[in-house]
Coordinates of C-alpha atoms in Angstrom, one line a residue:
M51 CA -0.7 16.9 -18.4
K52 CA -2.7 14.0 -17.4
K53 CA 0.8 12.9 -16.2
A54 CA 0.7 15.1 -13.1
W55 CA -2.6 13.2 -11.4
L56 CA -0.7 9.8 -12.0
L57 CA 2.5 11.1 -10.5
T58 CA 0.6 12.3 -7.4
L59 CA -0.5 9.0 -7.3
F60 CA 2.4 7.4 -6.9
I61 CA 3.5 9.6 -4.5
V62 CA 0.3 9.0 -2.1
L63 CA 0.0 5.2 -2.3
F64 CA 2.9 4.3 -0.4
L65 CA 13.0 -8.1 -4.3
S66 CA 14.0 -10.0 -6.8
A67 CA 15.0 -12.7 -8.8
C68 CA 13.2 -14.4 -11.8
G69 CA 13.1 -17.5 -13.3
T70 CA 12.8 -18.8 -16.6
P71 CA 9.0 -18.5 -17.8
R72 CA 6.9 -20.9 -19.7
E73 CA 3.6 -21.9 -19.8
E74 CA 2.0 -25.1 -18.3
N75 CA -1.2 -25.8 -18.0
G76 CA -2.4 -22.2 -18.2
D77 CA -0.2 -21.4 -15.2
Y78 CA 3.0 -19.4 -15.1
A79 CA 5.6 -21.9 -14.1
T80 CA 9.1 -21.3 -12.7
Q81 CA 11.9 -23.2 -11.5
D82 CA 11.5 -24.1 -7.7
E83 CA 11.2 -21.4 -5.2
E84 CA 14.5 -22.8 -3.4
D85 CA 16.5 -22.6 -6.2
F86 CA 15.7 -18.7 -6.5
T87 CA 19.1 -16.8 -6.2
P88 CA 19.0 -13.2 -4.9
Y89 CA 20.7 -10.4 -7.3
E90 CA 23.1 -9.8 -4.0
D91 CA 24.4 -13.3 -4.3
V92 CA 25.3 -12.8 -7.7
Y93 CA 27.1 -9.0 -8.2
E94 CA 29.1 -6.8 -6.1
D95 CA 27.2 -3.3 -5.6
D96 CA 30.5 -1.7 -7.2
E97 CA 29.8 -3.4 -10.4
I98 CA 29.1 -1.9 -13.4
Y99 CA 26.9 -3.9 -16.1
T100 CA 26.6 -3.5 -19.7
A101 CA 23.4 -4.2 -21.7
R102 CA 24.2 -7.9 -22.5
Q103 CA 25.2 -9.1 -19.1
M104 CA 24.8 -12.6 -18.5
V105 CA 23.3 -12.9 -15.0
E106 CA 22.4 -16.0 -13.3
V107 CA 18.9 -15.7 -12.1
G108 CA 17.4 -19.2 -10.4
G109 CA 20.1 -21.1 -11.0
I110 CA 19.7 -20.3 -14.9
M111 CA 21.9 -18.2 -17.0
R112 CA 19.8 -15.4 -18.3
E113 CA 21.0 -12.8 -20.8
I114 CA 19.9 -9.1 -19.7
M115 CA 18.9 -7.9 -23.5
P116 CA 19.7 -4.7 -24.9
V117 CA 16.8 -2.0 -25.3
G118 CA 14.8 -2.0 -28.1
S119 CA 15.8 -5.9 -28.7
L120 CA 12.5 -7.3 -27.5
S121 CA 9.6 -8.6 -29.1
I122 CA 5.8 -8.9 -28.5
E123 CA 6.4 -12.8 -27.0
H124 CA 9.1 -11.2 -24.3
F125 CA 6.3 -8.6 -23.2
L126 CA 3.7 -11.3 -22.9
E127 CA 6.4 -13.3 -20.7
D128 CA 6.8 -10.5 -18.5
I129 CA 3.1 -10.3 -18.2
D130 CA 2.9 -14.0 -17.2
Y131 CA 5.2 -13.9 -14.9
M132 CA 4.1 -10.8 -12.7
I133 CA 1.1 -12.7 -12.6
Y134 CA 2.8 -15.8 -11.4
V135 CA 4.8 -13.6 -8.7
L136 CA 1.2 -12.1 -7.8
K137 CA -0.7 -15.3 -7.3
N138 CA 1.7 -17.0 -5.1
N139 CA 3.4 -14.2 -3.4
F140 CA 0.9 -11.1 -2.9
P141 CA -1.4 -12.3 -0.3
L142 CA -4.3 -9.5 -1.1
L143 CA -5.8 -10.2 -4.2
D144 CA -8.6 -12.0 -2.9
V145 CA -9.5 -8.8 -0.5
A146 CA -9.2 -6.6 -3.9
Y147 CA -11.9 -8.7 -5.7
W148 CA -14.2 -9.1 -3.0
A149 CA -13.8 -5.8 -1.2
R150 CA -13.5 -3.7 -4.3
G151 CA -14.3 -5.3 -7.3
I152 CA -10.9 -5.8 -8.6
N153 CA -10.3 -8.7 -10.7
Y154 CA -6.3 -9.2 -11.6
K155 CA -7.2 -11.9 -14.2
E156 CA -9.2 -9.4 -16.2
L157 CA -6.7 -6.6 -15.6
A158 CA -4.1 -9.0 -17.0
A159 CA -6.4 -10.0 -19.8
G160 CA -6.9 -6.5 -21.1
V161 CA -2.8 -6.0 -20.8
R162 CA -2.4 -9.1 -23.0
E163 CA -5.4 -7.8 -25.7
A164 CA -3.4 -4.5 -26.0
V165 CA -0.1 -5.9 -26.1
L166 CA -1.1 -8.3 -29.1
A167 CA -2.6 -5.4 -30.8
M168 CA 0.6 -3.3 -31.0
E169 CA 2.2 -2.7 -34.5
E170 CA 5.6 -3.1 -33.2
P171 CA 7.2 -3.7 -29.7
C172 CA 8.0 -0.4 -27.3
E173 CA 9.0 -0.7 -24.0
D174 CA 7.8 2.5 -23.1
T175 CA 4.3 1.8 -24.5
F176 CA 4.1 -1.2 -22.9
L177 CA 4.9 0.2 -19.4
A178 CA 2.0 2.6 -20.1
I179 CA 0.0 -0.1 -21.0
L180 CA 0.5 -2.0 -18.0
T181 CA 0.2 1.2 -15.8
W182 CA -3.3 2.1 -17.3
H183 CA -4.7 -1.4 -17.4
F184 CA -3.4 -2.2 -13.6
M185 CA -4.4 1.5 -12.3
P186 CA -7.6 0.0 -10.1
L187 CA -5.1 -2.6 -8.4
F188 CA -2.7 0.5 -7.6
G189 CA -2.7 1.1 -3.9
T190 CA -3.9 -2.4 -2.6
G191 CA -1.7 -3.7 -0.2
H192 CA 0.6 -0.7 -1.9
F193 CA 0.6 -2.6 -5.1
M194 CA 2.9 -0.3 -7.8
I195 CA 4.4 -0.7 -11.4
L196 CA 7.2 1.6 -11.4
D197 CA 7.5 4.4 -14.0
Q198 CA 11.2 6.2 -14.2
Q199 CA 10.2 9.1 -12.1
V200 CA 8.9 7.0 -9.0
F201 CA 12.1 5.0 -9.5
D202 CA 14.3 8.1 -9.4
N203 CA 12.6 9.1 -6.3
M204 CA 12.7 6.0 -4.2
D205 CA 16.4 5.3 -5.5
Q206 CA 17.0 8.5 -3.9
N207 CA 14.7 7.6 -0.9
I208 CA 12.7 11.0 -1.4
H209 CA 9.2 9.6 -0.8
Y210 CA 10.3 6.7 2.1
G211 CA 12.3 8.5 4.3
G212 CA 10.9 6.9 7.3
Y213 CA 10.6 3.5 5.8
S214 CA 14.0 2.1 7.6
G215 CA 15.2 -1.2 8.3
Q216 CA 16.7 -4.0 6.6
K217 CA 14.0 -4.8 4.3
W218 CA 13.7 -1.4 2.6
M219 CA 17.5 -1.6 2.4
M220 CA 17.5 -4.9 0.6
N221 CA 14.9 -3.4 -1.6
R222 CA 16.8 -0.4 -2.5
N223 CA 19.9 -2.1 -3.1
L224 CA 18.2 -3.8 -5.9
L225 CA 16.9 -0.6 -7.3
R226 CA 20.4 1.0 -7.8
F227 CA 22.6 -2.4 -8.5
S228 CA 20.2 -4.9 -10.1
P229 CA 21.4 -5.2 -13.7
L230 CA 17.8 -5.5 -14.8
A231 CA 17.1 -2.4 -12.9
N232 CA 19.9 -0.6 -14.7
R233 CA 18.8 -2.1 -17.9
F234 CA 15.3 -0.8 -17.9
Y235 CA 15.6 2.3 -15.7
E236 CA 18.1 4.9 -17.5
R237 CA 19.0 7.5 -15.3
G238 CA 18.4 11.0 -17.1
N239 CA 16.8 9.7 -20.3
Q240 CA 14.2 12.4 -21.0
E241 CA 13.3 10.9 -24.0
R242 CA 12.6 7.9 -22.8
I243 CA 10.5 9.3 -20.0
D244 CA 8.9 11.6 -22.7
A245 CA 7.5 8.4 -24.9
Y246 CA 6.3 6.6 -21.8
E247 CA 4.0 9.9 -20.7
A248 CA 3.1 10.4 -24.2
A249 CA 2.0 6.8 -24.7
L250 CA 0.0 7.1 -21.2
D251 CA -1.4 10.2 -22.4
R252 CA -3.2 8.8 -25.4
L253 CA -4.4 6.0 -23.4
L254 CA -5.8 8.4 -21.0
E255 CA -7.4 10.9 -23.7
V256 CA -8.9 8.0 -25.6
Y257 CA -10.2 5.4 -22.7
G258 CA -10.3 7.9 -19.8
M259 CA -8.8 7.7 -16.1
P260 CA -9.4 4.1 -14.7
S261 CA -11.2 3.8 -11.5
N262 CA -9.3 4.1 -8.3
R263 CA -10.3 4.5 -4.9
F264 CA -7.2 6.4 -3.4
W265 CA -7.8 9.1 -6.5
S266 CA -11.0 10.7 -7.8
D267 CA -12.3 14.1 -8.8
D268 CA -14.3 14.4 -5.3
R269 CA -11.4 13.6 -3.2
I270 CA -11.5 15.9 -0.2
R271 CA -7.6 17.5 0.2
Q272 CA -7.6 20.1 2.8
P273 CA -4.8 21.6 5.2
V274 CA -4.5 21.0 8.6
N275 CA -7.7 23.8 10.0
T276 CA -8.8 24.1 13.5
S277 CA -12.1 25.9 14.1
S278 CA -15.3 26.5 15.7
I279 CA -18.5 25.4 13.5
E280 CA -20.7 26.3 16.5
E281 CA -19.1 28.8 19.3
N282 CA -18.8 26.6 22.4
R283 CA -20.0 23.7 21.5
I284 CA -18.9 22.1 18.2
A285 CA -15.3 22.4 17.4
Y286 CA -13.6 21.3 14.4
I287 CA -9.9 19.6 12.9
S288 CA -9.0 18.7 9.8
A289 CA -6.0 16.4 9.9
G290 CA -4.4 17.9 6.7
R291 CA -3.1 16.2 3.7
S292 CA -0.7 13.6 4.9
M293 CA 0.9 12.8 8.4
E294 CA 3.7 14.8 8.1
E295 CA 1.6 17.7 7.4
L296 CA -0.3 16.8 10.7
R297 CA 3.1 16.7 12.5
Q298 CA 4.0 20.2 11.1
N299 CA 1.0 21.6 12.9
Q300 CA 1.0 20.1 15.9
A301 CA 1.4 23.6 17.8
Q302 CA -1.6 24.8 16.0
I303 CA -3.8 21.5 17.5
S304 CA -2.1 21.7 20.9
N305 CA -3.1 25.2 21.2
F306 CA -6.6 24.8 19.8
F307 CA -7.1 22.2 22.6
T308 CA -6.8 24.4 25.2
Q309 CA -9.5 26.5 23.8
I310 CA -12.2 23.6 23.5
T311 CA -12.0 22.0 26.6
A312 CA -15.8 22.9 27.5
Y313 CA -17.2 22.1 24.3
E314 CA -19.7 19.3 23.9
H315 CA -18.6 18.1 20.2
L316 CA -15.0 17.7 18.9
I317 CA -15.2 16.6 14.9
I318 CA -11.7 15.3 13.6
D319 CA -11.4 15.4 9.7
L320 CA -9.1 12.7 8.4
R321 CA -10.7 12.5 4.8
G322 CA -8.1 12.8 2.1
N323 CA -4.9 12.1 4.3
S324 CA -2.5 10.3 2.3
G325 CA -1.0 8.4 5.2
G326 CA 2.9 8.7 6.1
N327 CA 3.7 7.8 9.8
A328 CA 0.4 6.8 12.0
D329 CA 2.6 7.7 15.2
H330 CA 1.8 11.2 14.6
F331 CA -2.2 10.8 14.4
L332 CA -1.7 8.9 17.8
N333 CA 0.6 11.2 19.7
I334 CA -1.1 14.5 18.4
L335 CA -4.5 13.7 18.1
L336 CA -5.4 10.5 19.8
A337 CA -3.5 10.3 23.2
P338 CA -4.4 13.7 24.4
L339 CA -7.9 12.7 24.0
L340 CA -7.5 9.2 25.6
R341 CA -9.5 8.9 29.3
E342 CA -7.2 5.9 29.8
P343 CA -4.2 3.8 28.5
I344 CA -5.6 1.3 25.6
E345 CA -3.7 -1.6 24.4
S346 CA -2.3 -2.1 21.0
P347 CA -5.0 -3.5 19.0
N348 CA -4.8 -7.1 18.7
A349 CA -4.0 -8.5 14.8
F350 CA -3.0 -11.5 12.5
L351 CA -0.7 -11.5 10.0
F352 CA -0.7 -14.5 7.3
F353 CA 1.5 -14.5 4.4
F354 CA 2.8 -17.2 1.7
D355 CA 5.8 -19.4 2.1
E356 CA 7.4 -18.1 -1.2
Y357 CA 10.4 -16.6 -2.3
Y358 CA 9.4 -12.7 -2.3
V359 CA 8.7 -13.0 0.9
R360 CA 11.0 -15.4 2.1
R361 CA 13.7 -13.4 0.6
F362 CA 13.6 -11.0 3.5
G363 CA 15.2 -13.9 5.9
D364 CA 15.3 -13.0 9.4
H365 CA 14.5 -9.7 8.8
L366 CA 10.7 -10.6 8.0
F367 CA 9.5 -9.6 10.8
Q368 CA 11.5 -7.0 11.7
P369 CA 9.4 -3.5 12.6
T370 CA 9.6 -0.5 10.8
I371 CA 7.9 3.0 10.8
Y372 CA 5.9 2.2 7.5
N373 CA 4.3 -1.0 8.7
G374 CA 3.0 0.5 12.2
F375 CA 5.8 -1.0 14.2
M376 CA 3.7 -3.9 14.0
T377 CA 5.3 -7.6 14.5
I378 CA 4.2 -11.0 15.7
F379 CA 4.0 -12.3 19.2
G380 CA 5.2 -15.3 19.4
P381 CA 6.3 -18.1 16.9
Y382 CA 4.3 -18.4 13.1
R383 CA 2.5 -21.5 12.9
P384 CA 0.7 -23.4 9.9
V385 CA -2.9 -21.5 9.1
N386 CA -4.9 -24.5 10.2
E387 CA -3.4 -24.2 13.8
I388 CA -4.3 -20.4 14.0
L389 CA -7.5 -21.0 12.9
A390 CA -7.9 -24.0 15.5
D391 CA -6.6 -21.9 18.3
Y392 CA -8.0 -18.3 17.6
E393 CA -12.1 -17.3 17.9
L394 CA -12.0 -15.1 14.4
P395 CA -15.7 -14.7 13.3
H396 CA -14.9 -12.5 10.9
I397 CA -12.1 -14.5 9.1
R398 CA -12.5 -15.1 5.1
H399 CA -11.7 -18.5 5.1
G400 CA -11.4 -18.5 1.0
D401 CA -8.6 -15.9 1.5
V402 CA -6.4 -17.2 4.6
E403 CA -6.8 -21.1 3.4
R404 CA -4.5 -20.1 0.6
F405 CA -1.6 -19.1 2.7
H406 CA 0.9 -21.2 4.7
Y407 CA 1.5 -19.3 7.9
G408 CA 0.1 -17.1 10.2
A409 CA 0.7 -15.1 13.7
P410 CA -1.1 -13.1 16.1
A411 CA 0.5 -9.6 15.8
G412 CA 0.7 -6.2 17.0
R413 CA 1.9 -2.7 17.4
F414 CA 5.0 -3.4 20.4
R415 CA 3.8 -0.9 22.6
N416 CA 0.5 0.9 24.1
I417 CA -1.0 4.0 23.2
E418 CA -1.0 6.4 26.4
P419 CA -2.7 9.5 27.2
T420 CA -0.6 12.4 26.9
G421 CA -2.0 14.0 30.6
D422 CA -3.7 13.1 33.8
A423 CA -6.8 13.9 32.0
P424 CA -8.1 14.1 28.6
V425 CA -7.6 17.6 26.8
F426 CA -11.4 17.2 25.8
D427 CA -14.3 15.5 27.4
G428 CA -17.1 15.5 25.4
K429 CA -18.3 13.4 22.3
I430 CA -15.6 12.6 19.4
W431 CA -16.5 12.3 15.9
L432 CA -13.6 10.9 13.3
L433 CA -14.8 11.6 9.6
T434 CA -13.6 8.8 7.0
D435 CA -13.7 8.1 3.2
P436 CA -12.5 5.5 0.7
S437 CA -9.0 7.5 0.2
L438 CA -8.0 6.7 3.7
G439 CA -4.8 4.3 3.2
S440 CA -1.9 2.9 4.8
A441 CA -1.0 5.0 7.7
A442 CA -4.5 6.7 7.8
Q443 CA -6.0 3.3 7.6
R444 CA -3.9 2.4 10.6
A445 CA -5.0 5.7 12.4
V446 CA -8.7 4.7 11.8
W447 CA -8.3 1.2 12.9
Y448 CA -6.5 2.3 16.3
A449 CA -9.4 5.2 16.7
K450 CA -11.9 2.7 16.5
E451 CA -10.4 0.3 19.0
A452 CA -10.4 3.2 21.4
G453 CA -14.0 2.9 22.0
H454 CA -15.2 6.1 22.6
I455 CA -14.7 7.8 19.1
T456 CA -17.6 7.9 16.7
L457 CA -16.9 7.2 13.1
V458 CA -19.0 8.6 10.1
G459 CA -18.2 8.6 6.5
D460 CA -17.7 5.7 4.4
I461 CA -15.5 2.3 4.6
T462 CA -11.7 3.2 4.6
G463 CA -9.6 2.4 1.8
G464 CA -7.0 0.0 3.2
C465 CA -3.5 0.0 1.5
I466 CA -2.1 -2.1 4.4
G467 CA -0.1 -5.1 4.4
G468 CA 3.3 -4.6 6.1
P469 CA 6.5 -4.6 4.6
R470 CA 6.7 -4.3 0.9
T471 CA 8.9 -6.6 -1.3
L472 CA 10.0 -5.7 -4.9
A473 CA 10.1 -8.0 -8.4
F474 CA 11.3 -7.5 -11.8
M475 CA 9.9 -8.5 -14.7
P476 CA 12.4 -11.1 -16.4
N477 CA 12.9 -9.4 -19.8
T478 CA 12.0 -5.9 -19.4
G479 CA 13.0 -5.2 -16.0
I480 CA 10.2 -3.1 -15.2
I481 CA 9.7 -3.0 -11.4
F482 CA 6.7 -3.9 -9.3
Y483 CA 6.3 -4.4 -5.9
F484 CA 3.5 -5.3 -3.1
D485 CA 2.9 -5.7 0.4
I486 CA 3.4 -9.3 1.6
F487 CA 1.4 -9.7 4.9
Y488 CA -2.7 -10.3 4.9
I489 CA -3.3 -8.5 8.5
T490 CA -7.0 -8.7 10.0
D491 CA -8.0 -7.4 13.0
S492 CA -8.8 -9.2 16.4
R493 CA -12.0 -10.5 14.9
G494 CA -10.4 -11.7 11.9
R495 CA -11.6 -8.7 9.2
P496 CA -8.8 -7.9 6.8
L497 CA -7.3 -4.3 7.1
E498 CA -7.0 -4.2 3.4
A499 CA -11.0 -4.1 3.5
G500 CA -11.0 -1.2 5.2
T501 CA -12.6 -0.3 8.3
I502 CA -16.5 -0.1 8.9
P503 CA -17.5 3.5 10.3
H504 CA -20.3 3.5 12.9
H505 CA -22.7 5.7 10.9
F506 CA -22.4 6.0 7.0
N507 CA -23.0 9.0 4.9
R508 CA -26.8 9.8 4.6
S509 CA -28.3 10.2 1.4
G510 CA -27.5 13.4 -0.4
M511 CA -24.9 14.2 2.5
D512 CA -21.1 14.2 3.2
A513 CA -19.7 13.1 6.3
L514 CA -19.4 16.7 7.8
E515 CA -23.1 17.2 7.0
T516 CA -24.1 13.6 8.5
V517 CA -22.5 14.2 11.8
L518 CA -24.1 17.6 12.0
A519 CA -27.3 15.9 11.0
L520 CA -26.8 13.6 13.8
I521 CA -25.9 16.2 16.1
A522 CA -29.0 17.9 15.7
E523 CA -31.0 14.9 16.1
G524 CA -29.6 13.9 19.4
D525 CA -30.2 17.6 20.5
V526 CA -33.8 16.7 19.8
V527 CA -33.7 13.5 21.8
A528 CA -31.9 15.1 24.8
S529 CA -34.8 17.8 24.6

């Protein structure tokens, strides 16, 4: 079924209280953000909730409405609320537009049109409509709308074993104990899962698969592989389909390094790697090739001073595996002060001037060579493509900052904005989540916009063919 590729995408890409919605001057409005009451303060973890429970949300009592009782208007309110939350908390909507051509307003308009065309309200069809229309935004800053299977996997911590820390526990507690989550995500209800999948399949059959840089028919997906393209001269390593797969093959790669010390070229193929823990790339592929230690790449974090960011309290800047151990250096300050004190030639003022605060940031430890000398002393090439996101995006960024690795291919995919926050749509309880930081490199370019390679793919060539052409031309120049 077409559902299979969608679930794969969910796995690859890798909280909440709601105010009463209303339309006001064309924008979604809620109670003042300081009036929001976290669900953790409203109920105890061991309580069991009924379908018609009254729950305090943002200082207002809302009824948790039974499945099947919602109207089209309730669906429209949920759309408006999600857009309100994204506009005021998700810092990467502008990058999605200018770097990827994704206009969230157009996506939302498409959802509204499809919902208004529904013959009768059906929550599972509503989720399918949301998923299909917002698919182009999936993966931008880890944005995702959760279906039942993804919810179950996150609830069981299957896909996020390394994403530890208090922020994840706060998100997970909402998944498990929020009355809105329990309302929509009925554990073990296969009938509703089937209804959602059938509705999504109908959309795919009629309209096709929406465009998304992290999923395409020509995406390269290959296991870890070590080989000689030209004996005693050009070596090749495929970094695998994920960072975990790379870790599992560390011994193979380490052994290969001992065989290629006299080679002139090493090509590392990162294309299609879906991410995971960037440390595996740093420890297995980057550190053994370093000639000297490199400092952690300098970065900057910018963010909104809004509820879905502030809900993490003192844990907001706590490093986790899945934000690359990145934390701020010193106190955060108003954005205008950061812009005045630091030279950021590539900053997008139209993006960052909407935010409230910023701070210099980085990884809290440097990257050290594995031994006294690099295991390979020739020319190093790294192949990139638009599917590289999250930890793979960080890996490419680190490699480029190392200074002696040449990137060839295409601009990487981004999917990077620090820790994720989780929100519920107030009527259905459908969950969406997203990253909360706008992270730039030392020059102000947002990492979500991707890392630019030193050499783009040549016309009619992929990245590997382009590298081999560059090597051949270098031979001609040298001769």
